[in-house]
mmCIF file of N, CA and C in Angstrom:
data_model
loop_
_atom_site.group_PDB
_atom_site.id
_atom_site.type_symbol
_atom_site.label_atom_id
_atom_site.label_comp_id
_atom_site.label_asym_id
_atom_site.label_seq_id
_atom_site.Cartn_x
_atom_site.Cartn_y
_atom_site.Cartn_z
ATOM 1 N N MET A 6 10.883 -91.134 5.280
ATOM 2 C CA MET A 6 10.916 -90.425 4.014
ATOM 3 C C MET A 6 12.347 -90.432 3.519
ATOM 4 N N SER A 7 12.518 -90.733 2.262
ATOM 5 C CA SER A 7 13.864 -90.766 1.696
ATOM 6 C C SER A 7 14.376 -89.345 1.491
ATOM 7 N N GLN A 8 15.690 -89.228 1.335
ATOM 8 C CA GLN A 8 16.296 -87.909 1.136
ATOM 9 C C GLN A 8 15.754 -87.243 -0.118
ATOM 10 N N SER A 9 15.581 -88.017 -1.206
ATOM 11 C CA SER A 9 15.092 -87.413 -2.445
ATOM 12 C C SER A 9 13.664 -86.912 -2.289
ATOM 13 N N ASN A 10 12.820 -87.637 -1.556
ATOM 14 C CA ASN A 10 11.459 -87.166 -1.319
ATOM 15 C C ASN A 10 11.466 -85.906 -0.462
ATOM 16 N N ALA A 11 12.335 -85.865 0.536
ATOM 17 C CA ALA A 11 12.385 -84.695 1.407
ATOM 18 C C ALA A 11 12.819 -83.460 0.646
ATOM 19 N N THR A 12 13.768 -83.603 -0.270
ATOM 20 C CA THR A 12 14.214 -82.431 -1.012
ATOM 21 C C THR A 12 13.261 -82.091 -2.144
ATOM 22 N N ALA A 13 12.487 -83.057 -2.599
ATOM 23 C CA ALA A 13 11.531 -82.784 -3.666
ATOM 24 C C ALA A 13 10.332 -82.006 -3.135
ATOM 25 N N TYR A 14 9.990 -82.203 -1.900
ATOM 26 C CA TYR A 14 8.837 -81.536 -1.306
ATOM 27 C C TYR A 14 9.300 -80.702 -0.121
ATOM 28 N N PRO A 15 9.746 -79.469 -0.371
ATOM 29 C CA PRO A 15 10.330 -78.667 0.701
ATOM 30 C C PRO A 15 9.366 -78.367 1.839
ATOM 31 N N VAL A 16 8.078 -78.205 1.571
ATOM 32 C CA VAL A 16 7.143 -77.915 2.655
ATOM 33 C C VAL A 16 7.004 -79.143 3.548
ATOM 34 N N THR A 17 7.026 -80.321 2.957
ATOM 35 C CA THR A 17 6.973 -81.553 3.741
ATOM 36 C C THR A 17 8.218 -81.672 4.612
ATOM 37 N N GLN A 18 9.359 -81.343 4.059
ATOM 38 C CA GLN A 18 10.602 -81.371 4.828
ATOM 39 C C GLN A 18 10.532 -80.351 5.958
ATOM 40 N N LEU A 19 10.039 -79.179 5.664
ATOM 41 C CA LEU A 19 9.898 -78.151 6.689
ATOM 42 C C LEU A 19 8.968 -78.602 7.806
ATOM 43 N N LEU A 20 7.893 -79.282 7.451
ATOM 44 C CA LEU A 20 6.975 -79.785 8.469
ATOM 45 C C LEU A 20 7.669 -80.782 9.386
ATOM 46 N N THR A 21 8.492 -81.632 8.831
ATOM 47 C CA THR A 21 9.220 -82.606 9.641
ATOM 48 C C THR A 21 10.140 -81.895 10.628
ATOM 49 N N VAL A 22 10.889 -80.929 10.144
ATOM 50 C CA VAL A 22 11.800 -80.181 11.014
ATOM 51 C C VAL A 22 11.020 -79.392 12.058
ATOM 52 N N THR A 23 9.959 -78.733 11.640
ATOM 53 C CA THR A 23 9.197 -77.891 12.552
ATOM 54 C C THR A 23 8.494 -78.720 13.619
ATOM 55 N N ARG A 24 7.995 -79.881 13.253
ATOM 56 C CA ARG A 24 7.388 -80.763 14.259
ATOM 57 C C ARG A 24 8.427 -81.202 15.288
ATOM 58 N N SER A 25 9.646 -81.414 14.843
ATOM 59 C CA SER A 25 10.725 -81.750 15.778
ATOM 60 C C SER A 25 11.022 -80.580 16.709
ATOM 61 N N LEU A 26 10.957 -79.366 16.166
ATOM 62 C CA LEU A 26 11.159 -78.178 17.002
ATOM 63 C C LEU A 26 10.054 -78.055 18.045
ATOM 64 N N VAL A 27 8.827 -78.364 17.649
ATOM 65 C CA VAL A 27 7.708 -78.336 18.605
ATOM 66 C C VAL A 27 7.973 -79.337 19.722
ATOM 67 N N GLU A 28 8.407 -80.538 19.348
ATOM 68 C CA GLU A 28 8.676 -81.570 20.351
ATOM 69 C C GLU A 28 9.792 -81.142 21.309
ATOM 70 N N LEU A 29 10.856 -80.581 20.758
ATOM 71 C CA LEU A 29 11.977 -80.140 21.593
ATOM 72 C C LEU A 29 11.561 -79.017 22.532
ATOM 73 N N THR A 30 10.816 -78.055 22.028
ATOM 74 C CA THR A 30 10.375 -76.950 22.894
ATOM 75 C C THR A 30 9.355 -77.435 23.914
ATOM 76 N N ASP A 31 8.542 -78.420 23.532
ATOM 77 C CA ASP A 31 7.575 -78.980 24.479
ATOM 78 C C ASP A 31 8.302 -79.662 25.642
ATOM 79 N N ARG A 32 9.370 -80.377 25.325
ATOM 80 C CA ARG A 32 10.179 -81.005 26.390
ATOM 81 C C ARG A 32 10.802 -79.953 27.292
ATOM 82 N N ALA A 33 11.256 -78.875 26.694
ATOM 83 C CA ALA A 33 11.863 -77.804 27.490
ATOM 84 C C ALA A 33 10.841 -77.199 28.446
ATOM 85 N N VAL A 34 9.615 -77.031 27.960
ATOM 86 C CA VAL A 34 8.564 -76.482 28.821
ATOM 87 C C VAL A 34 8.242 -77.477 29.937
ATOM 88 N N SER A 35 8.169 -78.765 29.594
ATOM 89 C CA SER A 35 7.890 -79.801 30.602
ATOM 90 C C SER A 35 8.979 -79.854 31.668
ATOM 91 N N ASP A 36 10.230 -79.653 31.258
ATOM 92 C CA ASP A 36 11.355 -79.672 32.194
ATOM 93 C C ASP A 36 11.493 -78.350 32.940
ATOM 94 N N SER A 37 10.696 -77.361 32.580
ATOM 95 C CA SER A 37 10.727 -76.017 33.168
ATOM 96 C C SER A 37 12.054 -75.300 32.963
ATOM 97 N N GLU A 38 12.812 -75.733 31.984
ATOM 98 C CA GLU A 38 14.067 -75.058 31.680
ATOM 99 C C GLU A 38 14.540 -75.490 30.301
ATOM 100 N N LEU A 39 15.218 -74.606 29.652
ATOM 101 C CA LEU A 39 15.808 -74.897 28.353
ATOM 102 C C LEU A 39 17.324 -74.888 28.520
ATOM 103 N N SER A 40 17.944 -76.023 28.284
ATOM 104 C CA SER A 40 19.398 -76.114 28.464
ATOM 105 C C SER A 40 20.124 -75.348 27.362
ATOM 106 N N HIS A 41 21.383 -75.058 27.609
ATOM 107 C CA HIS A 41 22.204 -74.381 26.607
ATOM 108 C C HIS A 41 22.356 -75.258 25.366
ATOM 109 N N ALA A 42 22.502 -76.563 25.563
ATOM 110 C CA ALA A 42 22.644 -77.478 24.419
ATOM 111 C C ALA A 42 21.367 -77.485 23.578
ATOM 112 N N ALA A 43 20.206 -77.530 24.218
ATOM 113 C CA ALA A 43 18.946 -77.496 23.485
ATOM 114 C C ALA A 43 18.779 -76.169 22.760
ATOM 115 N N ALA A 44 19.209 -75.085 23.385
ATOM 116 C CA ALA A 44 19.139 -73.770 22.747
ATOM 117 C C ALA A 44 20.006 -73.740 21.491
ATOM 118 N N ASP A 45 21.186 -74.343 21.559
ATOM 119 C CA ASP A 45 22.058 -74.399 20.381
ATOM 120 C C ASP A 45 21.392 -75.149 19.236
ATOM 121 N N VAL A 46 20.769 -76.282 19.559
ATOM 122 C CA VAL A 46 20.068 -77.073 18.537
ATOM 123 C C VAL A 46 18.920 -76.265 17.946
ATOM 124 N N LEU A 47 18.170 -75.590 18.797
ATOM 125 C CA LEU A 47 17.040 -74.791 18.317
ATOM 126 C C LEU A 47 17.496 -73.657 17.412
ATOM 127 N N VAL A 48 18.563 -72.986 17.771
ATOM 128 C CA VAL A 48 19.068 -71.897 16.930
ATOM 129 C C VAL A 48 19.416 -72.435 15.551
ATOM 130 N N PHE A 49 20.199 -73.501 15.520
ATOM 131 C CA PHE A 49 20.645 -74.063 14.249
ATOM 132 C C PHE A 49 19.465 -74.557 13.407
ATOM 133 N N ALA A 50 18.606 -75.370 13.987
ATOM 134 C CA ALA A 50 17.496 -75.966 13.229
ATOM 135 C C ALA A 50 16.489 -74.917 12.775
ATOM 136 N N ALA A 51 16.180 -73.962 13.631
ATOM 137 C CA ALA A 51 15.214 -72.917 13.254
ATOM 138 C C ALA A 51 15.773 -72.029 12.151
ATOM 139 N N ARG A 52 17.056 -71.703 12.209
ATOM 140 C CA ARG A 52 17.652 -70.881 11.152
ATOM 141 C C ARG A 52 17.696 -71.638 9.830
ATOM 142 N N GLN A 53 18.004 -72.930 9.871
ATOM 143 C CA GLN A 53 18.017 -73.733 8.650
ATOM 144 C C GLN A 53 16.613 -73.827 8.059
ATOM 145 N N ALA A 54 15.617 -74.021 8.911
ATOM 146 C CA ALA A 54 14.235 -74.098 8.429
ATOM 147 C C ALA A 54 13.790 -72.759 7.853
ATOM 148 N N ALA A 55 14.160 -71.660 8.504
ATOM 149 C CA ALA A 55 13.813 -70.331 7.983
ATOM 150 C C ALA A 55 14.463 -70.109 6.627
ATOM 151 N N LYS A 56 15.699 -70.571 6.483
ATOM 152 C CA LYS A 56 16.397 -70.451 5.189
ATOM 153 C C LYS A 56 15.672 -71.246 4.114
ATOM 154 N N LEU A 57 15.191 -72.417 4.447
ATOM 155 C CA LEU A 57 14.448 -73.227 3.483
ATOM 156 C C LEU A 57 13.134 -72.547 3.094
ATOM 157 N N VAL A 58 12.452 -71.939 4.063
ATOM 158 C CA VAL A 58 11.237 -71.177 3.738
ATOM 159 C C VAL A 58 11.601 -70.043 2.788
ATOM 160 N N GLU A 59 12.704 -69.366 3.065
ATOM 161 C CA GLU A 59 13.167 -68.287 2.198
ATOM 162 C C GLU A 59 13.421 -68.797 0.774
ATOM 163 N N ASP A 60 13.999 -69.994 0.652
ATOM 164 C CA ASP A 60 14.251 -70.584 -0.656
ATOM 165 C C ASP A 60 12.957 -70.886 -1.396
ATOM 166 N N VAL A 61 11.962 -71.399 -0.685
ATOM 167 C CA VAL A 61 10.664 -71.683 -1.300
ATOM 168 C C VAL A 61 10.013 -70.381 -1.760
ATOM 169 N N VAL A 62 10.077 -69.355 -0.911
ATOM 170 C CA VAL A 62 9.504 -68.052 -1.260
ATOM 171 C C VAL A 62 10.247 -67.460 -2.453
ATOM 172 N N GLY A 63 11.566 -67.579 -2.461
ATOM 173 C CA GLY A 63 12.367 -67.072 -3.576
ATOM 174 C C GLY A 63 12.054 -67.786 -4.874
ATOM 175 N N ALA A 64 11.751 -69.058 -4.794
ATOM 176 C CA ALA A 64 11.440 -69.842 -5.997
ATOM 177 C C ALA A 64 10.198 -69.310 -6.682
ATOM 178 N N ARG A 65 9.239 -68.864 -5.897
ATOM 179 C CA ARG A 65 8.007 -68.387 -6.531
ATOM 180 C C ARG A 65 8.226 -67.058 -7.240
ATOM 181 N N LEU A 66 9.290 -66.348 -6.893
ATOM 182 C CA LEU A 66 9.566 -65.078 -7.561
ATOM 183 C C LEU A 66 10.286 -65.250 -8.893
ATOM 184 N N HIS A 67 10.950 -66.396 -9.074
ATOM 185 C CA HIS A 67 11.763 -66.608 -10.267
ATOM 186 C C HIS A 67 11.039 -67.295 -11.411
ATOM 187 N N ASP A 68 9.875 -67.813 -11.185
ATOM 188 C CA ASP A 68 9.144 -68.539 -12.219
ATOM 189 C C ASP A 68 7.698 -68.042 -12.224
ATOM 190 N N ALA A 69 7.296 -67.415 -13.307
ATOM 191 C CA ALA A 69 5.960 -66.822 -13.387
ATOM 192 C C ALA A 69 4.858 -67.858 -13.211
ATOM 193 N N ALA A 70 5.035 -69.048 -13.781
ATOM 194 C CA ALA A 70 4.013 -70.093 -13.663
ATOM 195 C C ALA A 70 3.853 -70.532 -12.213
ATOM 196 N N VAL A 71 4.974 -70.704 -11.522
ATOM 197 C CA VAL A 71 4.910 -71.104 -10.117
ATOM 198 C C VAL A 71 4.322 -69.976 -9.281
ATOM 199 N N ALA A 72 4.740 -68.746 -9.531
ATOM 200 C CA ALA A 72 4.207 -67.599 -8.788
ATOM 201 C C ALA A 72 2.700 -67.503 -8.962
ATOM 202 N N HIS A 73 2.227 -67.707 -10.187
ATOM 203 C CA HIS A 73 0.786 -67.663 -10.438
ATOM 204 C C HIS A 73 0.072 -68.805 -9.722
ATOM 205 N N ALA A 74 0.653 -70.004 -9.799
ATOM 206 C CA ALA A 74 0.043 -71.161 -9.146
ATOM 207 C C ALA A 74 -0.026 -70.961 -7.633
ATOM 208 N N LEU A 75 1.048 -70.431 -7.054
ATOM 209 C CA LEU A 75 1.055 -70.200 -5.614
ATOM 210 C C LEU A 75 0.106 -69.079 -5.218
ATOM 211 N N ALA A 76 -0.053 -68.096 -6.093
ATOM 212 C CA ALA A 76 -0.970 -66.998 -5.792
ATOM 213 C C ALA A 76 -2.412 -67.476 -5.766
ATOM 214 N N GLN A 77 -2.699 -68.542 -6.509
ATOM 215 C CA GLN A 77 -4.047 -69.081 -6.552
ATOM 216 C C GLN A 77 -4.439 -69.742 -5.226
ATOM 217 N N CYS A 78 -3.470 -70.214 -4.489
ATOM 218 C CA CYS A 78 -3.766 -70.761 -3.171
ATOM 219 C C CYS A 78 -3.242 -69.774 -2.122
ATOM 220 N N SER A 79 -3.535 -70.037 -0.886
ATOM 221 C CA SER A 79 -3.233 -69.038 0.147
ATOM 222 C C SER A 79 -1.934 -69.319 0.891
ATOM 223 N N ILE A 80 -0.929 -69.854 0.209
ATOM 224 C CA ILE A 80 0.264 -70.223 0.959
ATOM 225 C C ILE A 80 1.246 -69.079 1.179
ATOM 226 N N SER A 81 1.147 -68.012 0.430
ATOM 227 C CA SER A 81 2.106 -66.915 0.604
ATOM 228 C C SER A 81 2.119 -66.395 2.029
ATOM 229 N N SER A 82 0.959 -66.088 2.559
ATOM 230 C CA SER A 82 0.920 -65.564 3.926
ATOM 231 C C SER A 82 1.311 -66.641 4.936
ATOM 232 N N ASP A 83 0.987 -67.905 4.648
ATOM 233 C CA ASP A 83 1.373 -68.984 5.553
ATOM 234 C C ASP A 83 2.891 -69.164 5.570
ATOM 235 N N LEU A 84 3.529 -69.091 4.409
ATOM 236 C CA LEU A 84 4.986 -69.207 4.353
ATOM 237 C C LEU A 84 5.658 -68.023 5.045
ATOM 238 N N ASP A 85 5.102 -66.828 4.844
ATOM 239 C CA ASP A 85 5.642 -65.647 5.513
ATOM 240 C C ASP A 85 5.515 -65.777 7.030
ATOM 241 N N ARG A 86 4.378 -66.297 7.476
ATOM 242 C CA ARG A 86 4.142 -66.502 8.921
ATOM 243 C C ARG A 86 5.141 -67.516 9.477
ATOM 244 N N ALA A 87 5.318 -68.623 8.753
ATOM 245 C CA ALA A 87 6.257 -69.653 9.198
ATOM 246 C C ALA A 87 7.668 -69.091 9.294
ATOM 247 N N TYR A 88 8.060 -68.300 8.311
ATOM 248 C CA TYR A 88 9.391 -67.685 8.319
ATOM 249 C C TYR A 88 9.571 -66.799 9.560
ATOM 250 N N SER A 89 8.610 -65.941 9.818
ATOM 251 C CA SER A 89 8.692 -65.043 10.978
ATOM 252 C C SER A 89 8.762 -65.827 12.286
ATOM 253 N N ASP A 90 7.941 -66.861 12.399
ATOM 254 C CA ASP A 90 7.938 -67.671 13.614
ATOM 255 C C ASP A 90 9.264 -68.400 13.815
ATOM 256 N N LEU A 91 9.819 -68.933 12.736
ATOM 257 C CA LEU A 91 11.096 -69.640 12.838
ATOM 258 C C LEU A 91 12.234 -68.692 13.199
ATOM 259 N N GLU A 92 12.215 -67.494 12.643
ATOM 260 C CA GLU A 92 13.230 -66.498 13.002
ATOM 261 C C GLU A 92 13.080 -66.080 14.471
ATOM 262 N N CYS A 93 11.843 -65.925 14.918
ATOM 263 C CA CYS A 93 11.591 -65.594 16.330
ATOM 264 C C CYS A 93 12.128 -66.694 17.233
ATOM 265 N N LEU A 94 11.865 -67.925 16.860
ATOM 266 C CA LEU A 94 12.351 -69.069 17.623
ATOM 267 C C LEU A 94 13.878 -69.065 17.697
ATOM 268 N N ALA A 95 14.523 -68.843 16.575
ATOM 269 C CA ALA A 95 15.984 -68.820 16.540
ATOM 270 C C ALA A 95 16.547 -67.677 17.389
ATOM 271 N N GLU A 96 15.933 -66.512 17.298
ATOM 272 C CA GLU A 96 16.410 -65.359 18.075
ATOM 273 C C GLU A 96 16.242 -65.584 19.572
ATOM 274 N N ALA A 97 15.100 -66.126 19.967
ATOM 275 C CA ALA A 97 14.857 -66.383 21.392
ATOM 276 C C ALA A 97 15.857 -67.404 21.931
ATOM 277 N N ALA A 98 16.106 -68.462 21.176
ATOM 278 C CA ALA A 98 17.079 -69.463 21.601
ATOM 279 C C ALA A 98 18.488 -68.863 21.630
ATOM 280 N N GLY A 99 18.774 -68.009 20.676
ATOM 281 C CA GLY A 99 20.083 -67.354 20.631
ATOM 282 C C GLY A 99 20.329 -66.447 21.826
ATOM 283 N N MET A 100 19.273 -65.888 22.374
ATOM 284 C CA MET A 100 19.415 -65.017 23.548
ATOM 285 C C MET A 100 19.989 -65.780 24.738
ATOM 286 N N ILE A 101 19.641 -67.040 24.851
ATOM 287 C CA ILE A 101 20.123 -67.845 25.972
ATOM 288 C C ILE A 101 21.644 -67.950 25.930
ATOM 289 N N ARG A 102 22.176 -68.170 24.720
ATOM 290 C CA ARG A 102 23.632 -68.317 24.577
ATOM 291 C C ARG A 102 24.334 -66.958 24.603
ATOM 292 N N ALA A 103 23.791 -65.996 23.912
ATOM 293 C CA ALA A 103 24.481 -64.713 23.758
ATOM 294 C C ALA A 103 24.481 -63.878 25.034
ATOM 295 N N HIS A 104 23.420 -63.975 25.807
ATOM 296 C CA HIS A 104 23.281 -63.082 26.957
ATOM 297 C C HIS A 104 23.351 -63.791 28.299
ATOM 298 N N GLY A 105 23.598 -65.094 28.288
ATOM 299 C CA GLY A 105 23.730 -65.812 29.547
ATOM 300 C C GLY A 105 22.503 -65.713 30.430
ATOM 301 N N ILE A 106 21.349 -65.838 29.839
ATOM 302 C CA ILE A 106 20.093 -65.705 30.572
ATOM 303 C C ILE A 106 19.977 -66.822 31.610
ATOM 304 N N GLY A 107 19.605 -66.455 32.811
ATOM 305 C CA GLY A 107 19.498 -67.406 33.917
ATOM 306 C C GLY A 107 18.367 -68.402 33.735
ATOM 307 N N SER A 108 18.435 -69.464 34.514
ATOM 308 C CA SER A 108 17.474 -70.566 34.373
ATOM 309 C C SER A 108 16.039 -70.122 34.635
ATOM 310 N N GLN A 109 15.829 -69.156 35.544
ATOM 311 C CA GLN A 109 14.464 -68.724 35.839
ATOM 312 C C GLN A 109 13.801 -68.077 34.621
ATOM 313 N N TYR A 110 14.606 -67.454 33.748
ATOM 314 C CA TYR A 110 14.056 -66.817 32.556
ATOM 315 C C TYR A 110 14.026 -67.751 31.354
ATOM 316 N N ARG A 111 14.881 -68.779 31.376
ATOM 317 C CA ARG A 111 14.886 -69.744 30.271
ATOM 318 C C ARG A 111 13.571 -70.493 30.192
ATOM 319 N N ALA A 112 12.917 -70.716 31.317
ATOM 320 C CA ALA A 112 11.609 -71.380 31.306
ATOM 321 C C ALA A 112 10.594 -70.514 30.566
ATOM 322 N N HIS A 113 10.645 -69.207 30.795
ATOM 323 C CA HIS A 113 9.732 -68.299 30.092
ATOM 324 C C HIS A 113 10.022 -68.281 28.598
ATOM 325 N N LEU A 114 11.292 -68.281 28.252
ATOM 326 C CA LEU A 114 11.660 -68.330 26.839
ATOM 327 C C LEU A 114 11.222 -69.645 26.197
ATOM 328 N N ALA A 115 11.253 -70.713 26.947
ATOM 329 C CA ALA A 115 10.809 -72.012 26.415
ATOM 330 C C ALA A 115 9.338 -71.942 25.999
ATOM 331 N N TYR A 116 8.503 -71.269 26.789
ATOM 332 C CA TYR A 116 7.098 -71.095 26.417
ATOM 333 C C TYR A 116 6.963 -70.292 25.132
ATOM 334 N N LEU A 117 7.716 -69.220 25.038
ATOM 335 C CA LEU A 117 7.697 -68.389 23.830
ATOM 336 C C LEU A 117 8.123 -69.202 22.612
ATOM 337 N N MET A 118 9.187 -69.975 22.784
ATOM 338 C CA MET A 118 9.693 -70.763 21.661
ATOM 339 C C MET A 118 8.721 -71.875 21.272
ATOM 340 N N ARG A 119 8.054 -72.472 22.254
ATOM 341 C CA ARG A 119 7.056 -73.497 21.917
ATOM 342 C C ARG A 119 5.922 -72.866 21.120
ATOM 343 N N TYR A 120 5.474 -71.701 21.541
ATOM 344 C CA TYR A 120 4.416 -71.017 20.801
ATOM 345 C C TYR A 120 4.849 -70.728 19.367
ATOM 346 N N ALA A 121 6.070 -70.226 19.199
ATOM 347 C CA ALA A 121 6.576 -69.910 17.856
ATOM 348 C C ALA A 121 6.686 -71.170 17.007
ATOM 349 N N ALA A 122 7.167 -72.251 17.580
ATOM 350 C CA ALA A 122 7.299 -73.513 16.839
ATOM 351 C C ALA A 122 5.916 -74.052 16.446
ATOM 352 N N GLU A 123 4.963 -74.008 17.367
ATOM 353 C CA GLU A 123 3.602 -74.477 17.054
ATOM 354 C C GLU A 123 2.955 -73.611 15.984
ATOM 355 N N SER A 124 3.171 -72.317 16.063
ATOM 356 C CA SER A 124 2.613 -71.395 15.079
ATOM 357 C C SER A 124 3.215 -71.650 13.692
ATOM 358 N N ALA A 125 4.530 -71.849 13.638
ATOM 359 C CA ALA A 125 5.190 -72.152 12.360
ATOM 360 C C ALA A 125 4.670 -73.468 11.798
ATOM 361 N N CYS A 126 4.509 -74.444 12.656
ATOM 362 C CA CYS A 126 4.015 -75.754 12.232
ATOM 363 C C CYS A 126 2.595 -75.629 11.665
ATOM 364 N N SER A 127 1.746 -74.893 12.336
ATOM 365 C CA SER A 127 0.374 -74.687 11.853
ATOM 366 C C SER A 127 0.360 -73.985 10.503
ATOM 367 N N ALA A 128 1.194 -72.979 10.357
ATOM 368 C CA ALA A 128 1.265 -72.246 9.084
ATOM 369 C C ALA A 128 1.744 -73.164 7.962
ATOM 370 N N LEU A 129 2.737 -73.991 8.242
ATOM 371 C CA LEU A 129 3.242 -74.913 7.218
ATOM 372 C C LEU A 129 2.226 -76.003 6.891
ATOM 373 N N GLU A 130 1.468 -76.446 7.883
ATOM 374 C CA GLU A 130 0.410 -77.427 7.613
ATOM 375 C C GLU A 130 -0.661 -76.825 6.702
ATOM 376 N N ARG A 131 -1.011 -75.559 6.958
ATOM 377 C CA ARG A 131 -1.982 -74.888 6.084
ATOM 378 C C ARG A 131 -1.423 -74.743 4.671
ATOM 379 N N ALA A 132 -0.155 -74.368 4.569
ATOM 380 C CA ALA A 132 0.483 -74.218 3.256
ATOM 381 C C ALA A 132 0.511 -75.551 2.520
ATOM 382 N N ASP A 133 0.832 -76.610 3.232
ATOM 383 C CA ASP A 133 0.879 -77.941 2.636
ATOM 384 C C ASP A 133 -0.497 -78.358 2.116
ATOM 385 N N ARG A 134 -1.530 -78.119 2.926
ATOM 386 C CA ARG A 134 -2.900 -78.449 2.494
ATOM 387 C C ARG A 134 -3.317 -77.598 1.301
ATOM 388 N N SER A 135 -2.960 -76.324 1.319
ATOM 389 C CA SER A 135 -3.315 -75.438 0.208
ATOM 390 C C SER A 135 -2.645 -75.876 -1.080
ATOM 391 N N MET A 136 -1.365 -76.246 -0.975
ATOM 392 C CA MET A 136 -0.650 -76.697 -2.161
ATOM 393 C C MET A 136 -1.258 -77.980 -2.708
ATOM 394 N N ALA A 137 -1.599 -78.896 -1.825
ATOM 395 C CA ALA A 137 -2.199 -80.164 -2.258
ATOM 396 C C ALA A 137 -3.576 -79.909 -2.867
ATOM 397 N N GLY A 138 -4.330 -79.022 -2.242
ATOM 398 C CA GLY A 138 -5.665 -78.719 -2.739
ATOM 399 C C GLY A 138 -5.651 -78.021 -4.083
ATOM 400 N N ALA A 139 -4.654 -77.171 -4.298
ATOM 401 C CA ALA A 139 -4.557 -76.443 -5.563
ATOM 402 C C ALA A 139 -3.759 -77.218 -6.598
ATOM 403 N N ASN A 140 -3.239 -78.369 -6.181
ATOM 404 C CA ASN A 140 -2.473 -79.239 -7.082
ATOM 405 C C ASN A 140 -1.279 -78.513 -7.697
ATOM 406 N N VAL A 141 -0.558 -77.744 -6.863
ATOM 407 C CA VAL A 141 0.612 -77.023 -7.366
ATOM 408 C C VAL A 141 1.916 -77.689 -6.960
ATOM 409 N N VAL A 142 1.842 -78.813 -6.282
ATOM 410 C CA VAL A 142 3.068 -79.479 -5.841
ATOM 411 C C VAL A 142 3.969 -79.768 -7.024
ATOM 412 N N ALA A 143 3.409 -80.239 -8.126
ATOM 413 C CA ALA A 143 4.222 -80.570 -9.296
ATOM 414 C C ALA A 143 4.930 -79.336 -9.845
ATOM 415 N N SER A 144 4.319 -78.173 -9.751
ATOM 416 C CA SER A 144 4.937 -76.951 -10.257
ATOM 417 C C SER A 144 6.068 -76.471 -9.358
ATOM 418 N N VAL A 145 5.940 -76.714 -8.065
ATOM 419 C CA VAL A 145 6.888 -76.182 -7.107
ATOM 420 C C VAL A 145 8.075 -77.118 -6.910
ATOM 421 N N VAL A 146 7.915 -78.378 -7.203
ATOM 422 C CA VAL A 146 8.912 -79.390 -6.864
ATOM 423 C C VAL A 146 10.288 -79.080 -7.415
ATOM 424 N N ASP A 147 10.428 -78.756 -8.663
ATOM 425 C CA ASP A 147 11.743 -78.654 -9.279
ATOM 426 C C ASP A 147 12.570 -77.465 -8.779
ATOM 427 N N LEU A 148 11.956 -76.320 -8.607
ATOM 428 C CA LEU A 148 12.739 -75.158 -8.206
ATOM 429 C C LEU A 148 13.327 -75.268 -6.810
ATOM 430 N N PRO A 149 12.530 -75.532 -5.762
ATOM 431 C CA PRO A 149 13.138 -75.641 -4.441
ATOM 432 C C PRO A 149 14.102 -76.815 -4.335
ATOM 433 N N ALA A 150 13.842 -77.896 -5.031
ATOM 434 C CA ALA A 150 14.755 -79.036 -4.971
ATOM 435 C C ALA A 150 16.124 -78.633 -5.505
ATOM 436 N N ALA A 151 16.151 -77.810 -6.537
ATOM 437 C CA ALA A 151 17.416 -77.344 -7.080
ATOM 438 C C ALA A 151 18.124 -76.437 -6.080
ATOM 439 N N THR A 152 17.358 -75.622 -5.369
ATOM 440 C CA THR A 152 17.990 -74.740 -4.391
ATOM 441 C C THR A 152 18.541 -75.522 -3.214
ATOM 442 N N LEU A 153 17.879 -76.620 -2.852
ATOM 443 C CA LEU A 153 18.358 -77.424 -1.737
ATOM 444 C C LEU A 153 19.685 -78.091 -2.062
ATOM 445 N N ARG A 154 19.912 -78.417 -3.310
ATOM 446 C CA ARG A 154 21.159 -79.094 -3.690
ATOM 447 C C ARG A 154 22.334 -78.137 -3.697
ATOM 448 N N ASN A 155 22.082 -76.837 -3.747
ATOM 449 C CA ASN A 155 23.187 -75.845 -3.785
ATOM 450 C C ASN A 155 23.785 -75.628 -2.427
#
């Protein structure tokens, strides 16, 4: 996907990032430990993805036509769910760095983070399908793309 396509369709971009988070957390679970380096990547990527969800949510508040179009489909709760899951993922990964959590507990956190990443991914997939089904992609494209450039 080109950069312009990724910024034009923020939910699609979020799905790409979130699927990568699922893969990274899945590897951590398979390895039975989450390294400090992987935790750093997860914190950064999850916070950036949560910020992008926040931008998409904010866009619907600034344009009545977009807000109405989004209200017609069920993506509001899906976006809110994705945001919460991504923040949970970032906080859990941040605990590893901030509190020096030992390896025996990092494996447990890896399971939690995989669940949060999978949940966020599922919510974004539902939002993406809802937007496509309601044909609101054209309405949403311009506002989040402008926020991404800032």
